[in-house]
mmCIF file of C-alpha atoms in Angstrom:
data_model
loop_
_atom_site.group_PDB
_atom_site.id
_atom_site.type_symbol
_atom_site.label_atom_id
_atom_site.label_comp_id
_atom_site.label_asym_id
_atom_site.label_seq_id
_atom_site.Cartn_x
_atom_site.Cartn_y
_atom_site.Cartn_z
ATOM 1 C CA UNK A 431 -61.638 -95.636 -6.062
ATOM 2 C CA UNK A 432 -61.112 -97.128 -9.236
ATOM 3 C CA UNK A 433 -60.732 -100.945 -9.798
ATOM 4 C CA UNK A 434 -60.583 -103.559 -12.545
ATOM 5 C CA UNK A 435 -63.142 -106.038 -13.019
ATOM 6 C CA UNK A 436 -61.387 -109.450 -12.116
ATOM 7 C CA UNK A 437 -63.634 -111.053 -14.721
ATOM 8 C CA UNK A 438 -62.710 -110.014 -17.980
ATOM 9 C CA UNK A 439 -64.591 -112.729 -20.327
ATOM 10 C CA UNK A 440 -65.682 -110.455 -22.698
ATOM 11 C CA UNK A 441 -63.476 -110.260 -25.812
ATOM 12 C CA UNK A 442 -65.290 -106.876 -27.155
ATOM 13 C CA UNK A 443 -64.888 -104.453 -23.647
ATOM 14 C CA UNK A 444 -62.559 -104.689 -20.404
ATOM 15 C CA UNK A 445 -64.685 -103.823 -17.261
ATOM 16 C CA UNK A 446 -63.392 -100.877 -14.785
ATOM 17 C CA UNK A 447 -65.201 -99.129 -11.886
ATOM 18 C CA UNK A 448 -64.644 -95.283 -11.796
ATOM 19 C CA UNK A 449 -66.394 -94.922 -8.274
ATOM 20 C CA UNK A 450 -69.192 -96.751 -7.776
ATOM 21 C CA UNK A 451 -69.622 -96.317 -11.882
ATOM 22 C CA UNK A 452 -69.208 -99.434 -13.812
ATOM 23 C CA UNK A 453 -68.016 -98.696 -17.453
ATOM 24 C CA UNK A 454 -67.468 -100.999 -20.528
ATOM 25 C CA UNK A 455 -64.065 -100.261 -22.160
ATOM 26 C CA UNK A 456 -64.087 -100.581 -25.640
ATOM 27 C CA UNK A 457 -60.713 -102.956 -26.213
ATOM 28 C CA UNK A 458 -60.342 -101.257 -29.878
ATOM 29 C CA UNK A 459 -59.131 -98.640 -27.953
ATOM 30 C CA UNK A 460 -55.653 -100.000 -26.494
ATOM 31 C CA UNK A 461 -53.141 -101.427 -29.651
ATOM 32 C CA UNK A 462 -53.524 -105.067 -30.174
ATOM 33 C CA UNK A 463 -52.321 -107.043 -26.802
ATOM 34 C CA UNK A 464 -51.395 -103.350 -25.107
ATOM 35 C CA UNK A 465 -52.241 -100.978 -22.627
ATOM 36 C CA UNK A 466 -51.323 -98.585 -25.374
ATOM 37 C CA UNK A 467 -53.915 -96.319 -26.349
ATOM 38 C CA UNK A 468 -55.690 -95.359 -30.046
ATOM 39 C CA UNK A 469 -55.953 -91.826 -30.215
ATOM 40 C CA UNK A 470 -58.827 -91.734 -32.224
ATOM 41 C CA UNK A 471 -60.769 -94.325 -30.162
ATOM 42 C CA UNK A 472 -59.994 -92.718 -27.233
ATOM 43 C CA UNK A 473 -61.693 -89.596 -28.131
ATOM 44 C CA UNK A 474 -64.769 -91.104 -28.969
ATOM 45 C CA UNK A 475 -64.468 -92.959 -25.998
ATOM 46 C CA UNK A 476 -64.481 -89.529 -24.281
ATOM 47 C CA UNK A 477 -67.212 -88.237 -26.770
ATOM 48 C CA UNK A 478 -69.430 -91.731 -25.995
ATOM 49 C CA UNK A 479 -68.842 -90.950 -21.861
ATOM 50 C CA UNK A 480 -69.547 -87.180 -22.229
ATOM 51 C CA UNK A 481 -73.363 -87.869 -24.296
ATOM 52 C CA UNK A 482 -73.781 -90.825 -21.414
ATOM 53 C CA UNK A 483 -72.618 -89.012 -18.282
ATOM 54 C CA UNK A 484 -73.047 -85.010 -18.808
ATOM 55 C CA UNK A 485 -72.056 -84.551 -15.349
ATOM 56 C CA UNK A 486 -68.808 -86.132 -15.792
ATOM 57 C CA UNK A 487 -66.168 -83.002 -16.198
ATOM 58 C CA UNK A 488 -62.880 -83.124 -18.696
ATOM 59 C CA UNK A 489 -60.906 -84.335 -15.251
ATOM 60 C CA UNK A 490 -62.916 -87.076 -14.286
ATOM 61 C CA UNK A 491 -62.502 -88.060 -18.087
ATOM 62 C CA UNK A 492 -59.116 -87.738 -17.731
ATOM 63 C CA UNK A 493 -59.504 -90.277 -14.899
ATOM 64 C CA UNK A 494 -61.401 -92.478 -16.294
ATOM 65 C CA UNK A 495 -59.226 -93.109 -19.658
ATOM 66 C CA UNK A 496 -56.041 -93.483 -16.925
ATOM 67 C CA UNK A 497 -58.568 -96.068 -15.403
ATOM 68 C CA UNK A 498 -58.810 -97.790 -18.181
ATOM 69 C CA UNK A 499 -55.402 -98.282 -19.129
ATOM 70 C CA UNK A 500 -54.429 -99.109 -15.735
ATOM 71 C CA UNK A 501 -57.115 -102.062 -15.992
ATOM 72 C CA UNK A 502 -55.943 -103.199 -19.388
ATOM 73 C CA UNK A 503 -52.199 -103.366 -17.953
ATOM 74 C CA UNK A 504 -53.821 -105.128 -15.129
ATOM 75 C CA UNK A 505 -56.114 -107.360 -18.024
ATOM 76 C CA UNK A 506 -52.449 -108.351 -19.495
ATOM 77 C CA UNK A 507 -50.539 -109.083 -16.405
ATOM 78 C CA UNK A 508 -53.396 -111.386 -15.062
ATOM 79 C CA UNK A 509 -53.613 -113.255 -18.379
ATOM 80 C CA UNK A 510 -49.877 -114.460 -18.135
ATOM 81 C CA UNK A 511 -48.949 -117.785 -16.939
ATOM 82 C CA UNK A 512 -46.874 -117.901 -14.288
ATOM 83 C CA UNK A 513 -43.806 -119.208 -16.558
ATOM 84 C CA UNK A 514 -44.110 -116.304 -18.501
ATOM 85 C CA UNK A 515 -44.189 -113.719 -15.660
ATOM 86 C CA UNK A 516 -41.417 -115.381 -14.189
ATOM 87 C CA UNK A 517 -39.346 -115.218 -17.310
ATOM 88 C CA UNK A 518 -40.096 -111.280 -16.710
ATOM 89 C CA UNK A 519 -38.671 -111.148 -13.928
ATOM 90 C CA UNK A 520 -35.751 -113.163 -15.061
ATOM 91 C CA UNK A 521 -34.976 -110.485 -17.813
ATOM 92 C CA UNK A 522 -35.259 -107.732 -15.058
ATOM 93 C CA UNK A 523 -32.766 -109.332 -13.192
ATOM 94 C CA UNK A 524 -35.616 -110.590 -10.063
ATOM 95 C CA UNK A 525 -34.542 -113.920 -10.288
ATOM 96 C CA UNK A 526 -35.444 -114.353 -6.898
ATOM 97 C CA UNK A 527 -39.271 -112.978 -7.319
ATOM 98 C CA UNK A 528 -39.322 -115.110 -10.038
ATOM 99 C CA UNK A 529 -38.250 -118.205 -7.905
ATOM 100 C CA UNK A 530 -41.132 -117.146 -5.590
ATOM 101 C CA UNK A 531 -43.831 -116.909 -8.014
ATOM 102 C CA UNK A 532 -42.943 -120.256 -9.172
ATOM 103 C CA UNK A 533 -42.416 -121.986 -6.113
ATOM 104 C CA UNK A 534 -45.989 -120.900 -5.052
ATOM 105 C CA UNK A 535 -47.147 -122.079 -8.267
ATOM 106 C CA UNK A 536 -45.843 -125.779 -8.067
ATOM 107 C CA UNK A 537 -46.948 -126.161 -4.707
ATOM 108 C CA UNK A 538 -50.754 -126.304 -6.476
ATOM 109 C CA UNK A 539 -49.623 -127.386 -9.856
ATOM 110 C CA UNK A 540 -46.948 -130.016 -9.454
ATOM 111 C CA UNK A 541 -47.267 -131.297 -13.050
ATOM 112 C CA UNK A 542 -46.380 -127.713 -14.762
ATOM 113 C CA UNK A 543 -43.360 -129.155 -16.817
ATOM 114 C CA UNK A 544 -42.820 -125.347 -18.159
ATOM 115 C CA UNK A 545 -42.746 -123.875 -15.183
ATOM 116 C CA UNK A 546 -40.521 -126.439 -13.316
ATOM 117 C CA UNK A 547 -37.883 -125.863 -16.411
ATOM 118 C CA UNK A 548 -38.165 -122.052 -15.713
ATOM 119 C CA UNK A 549 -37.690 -123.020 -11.911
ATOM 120 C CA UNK A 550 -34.258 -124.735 -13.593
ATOM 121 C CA UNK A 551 -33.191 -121.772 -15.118
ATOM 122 C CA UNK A 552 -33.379 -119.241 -12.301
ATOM 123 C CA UNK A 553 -31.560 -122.110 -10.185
ATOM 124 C CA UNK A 554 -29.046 -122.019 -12.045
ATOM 125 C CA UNK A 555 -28.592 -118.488 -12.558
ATOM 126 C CA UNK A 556 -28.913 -118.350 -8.674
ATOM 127 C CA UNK A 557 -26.243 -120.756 -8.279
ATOM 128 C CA UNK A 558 -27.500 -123.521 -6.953
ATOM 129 C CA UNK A 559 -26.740 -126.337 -9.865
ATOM 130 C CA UNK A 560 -28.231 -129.505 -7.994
ATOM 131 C CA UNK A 561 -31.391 -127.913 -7.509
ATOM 132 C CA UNK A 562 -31.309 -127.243 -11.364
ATOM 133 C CA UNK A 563 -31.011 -130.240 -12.616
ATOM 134 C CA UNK A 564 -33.296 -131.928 -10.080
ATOM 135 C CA UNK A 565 -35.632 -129.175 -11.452
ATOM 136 C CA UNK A 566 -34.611 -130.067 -14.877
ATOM 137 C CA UNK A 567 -34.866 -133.671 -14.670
ATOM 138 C CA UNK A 568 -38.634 -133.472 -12.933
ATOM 139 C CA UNK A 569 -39.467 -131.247 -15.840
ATOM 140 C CA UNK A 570 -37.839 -133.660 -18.687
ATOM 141 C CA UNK A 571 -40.109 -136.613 -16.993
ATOM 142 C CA UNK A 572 -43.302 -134.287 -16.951
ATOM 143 C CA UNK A 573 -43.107 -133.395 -20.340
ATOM 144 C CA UNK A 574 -42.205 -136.475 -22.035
ATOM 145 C CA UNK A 575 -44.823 -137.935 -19.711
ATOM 146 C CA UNK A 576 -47.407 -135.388 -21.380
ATOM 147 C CA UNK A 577 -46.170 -135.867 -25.012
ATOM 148 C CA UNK A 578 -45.050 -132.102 -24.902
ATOM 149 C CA UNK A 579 -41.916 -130.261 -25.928
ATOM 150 C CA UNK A 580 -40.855 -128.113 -23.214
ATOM 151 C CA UNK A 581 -39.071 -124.592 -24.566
#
């Protein structure tokens, strides 16, 4: 089973498990802030694998670089804030995931001026205007309370 490493402090490699095989992912192989792979680095990612683990055949390679990219899409998603994932989900038309994510996410972090102005917009588009502009209102006072500019 493959996984993702949930810590990911490392700012050279992304850590992935290809069975009970722990392997540093070079990040010079995705395109800057993507799961999108380098060509080139990907083969000598293969060509680094193959010299380190002969026993590994082309499939299990194949594996592994899917591996990888699924734990670099997984890298991205975690490193979101939950405004920003919500605003996803906005775009795709979830407004109400989005209302759950962020609803879940003020219960813990009741201060979050951004997200209770995202929590205003999906209100709104969800029709429900009073909750909106209580939600609006909570996050004007938050962020002139911080000093901050909410977008």
């Amino acid at each position: 089973m493959k996984s993702a490493a949930r810590s990911q402090s490392n700012p050279n490699f992304i850590k992935m498990f290809h069975g009970n095989l722990e392997i540093n992912v070079p990040r010079k192989m995705f395109r800057q802030g993507t799961a999108e792979l380098v060509p080139s680095e990907v083969e000598a990612f293969r060509q680094t694998l193959q010299a380190r683990y002969p026993w590994l055949s082309k499939y299990a390679l194949d594996d592994v670089v899917k591996g990888a990219q699924a734990a670099m899409s997984d890298h991205i998603e975690r490193s979101k804030s939950v405004p920003q994932r919500a605003r996803e989900h906005i775009a795709a038309g979830r407004t109400k995931v989005a209302l759950k994510i962020l609803e879940e996410h003020l219960i813990e972090h009741e201060d979050d001026a951004e997200a209770w102005y995202v929590t205003a917009e999906v209100l709104f588009k969800l029709g429900k205007p009073e909750d909106g502009f209580r939600a609006m209102s909570r996050a004007r006072d938050l962020s002139e309370l911080s000093g901050k500019r909410v977008q």
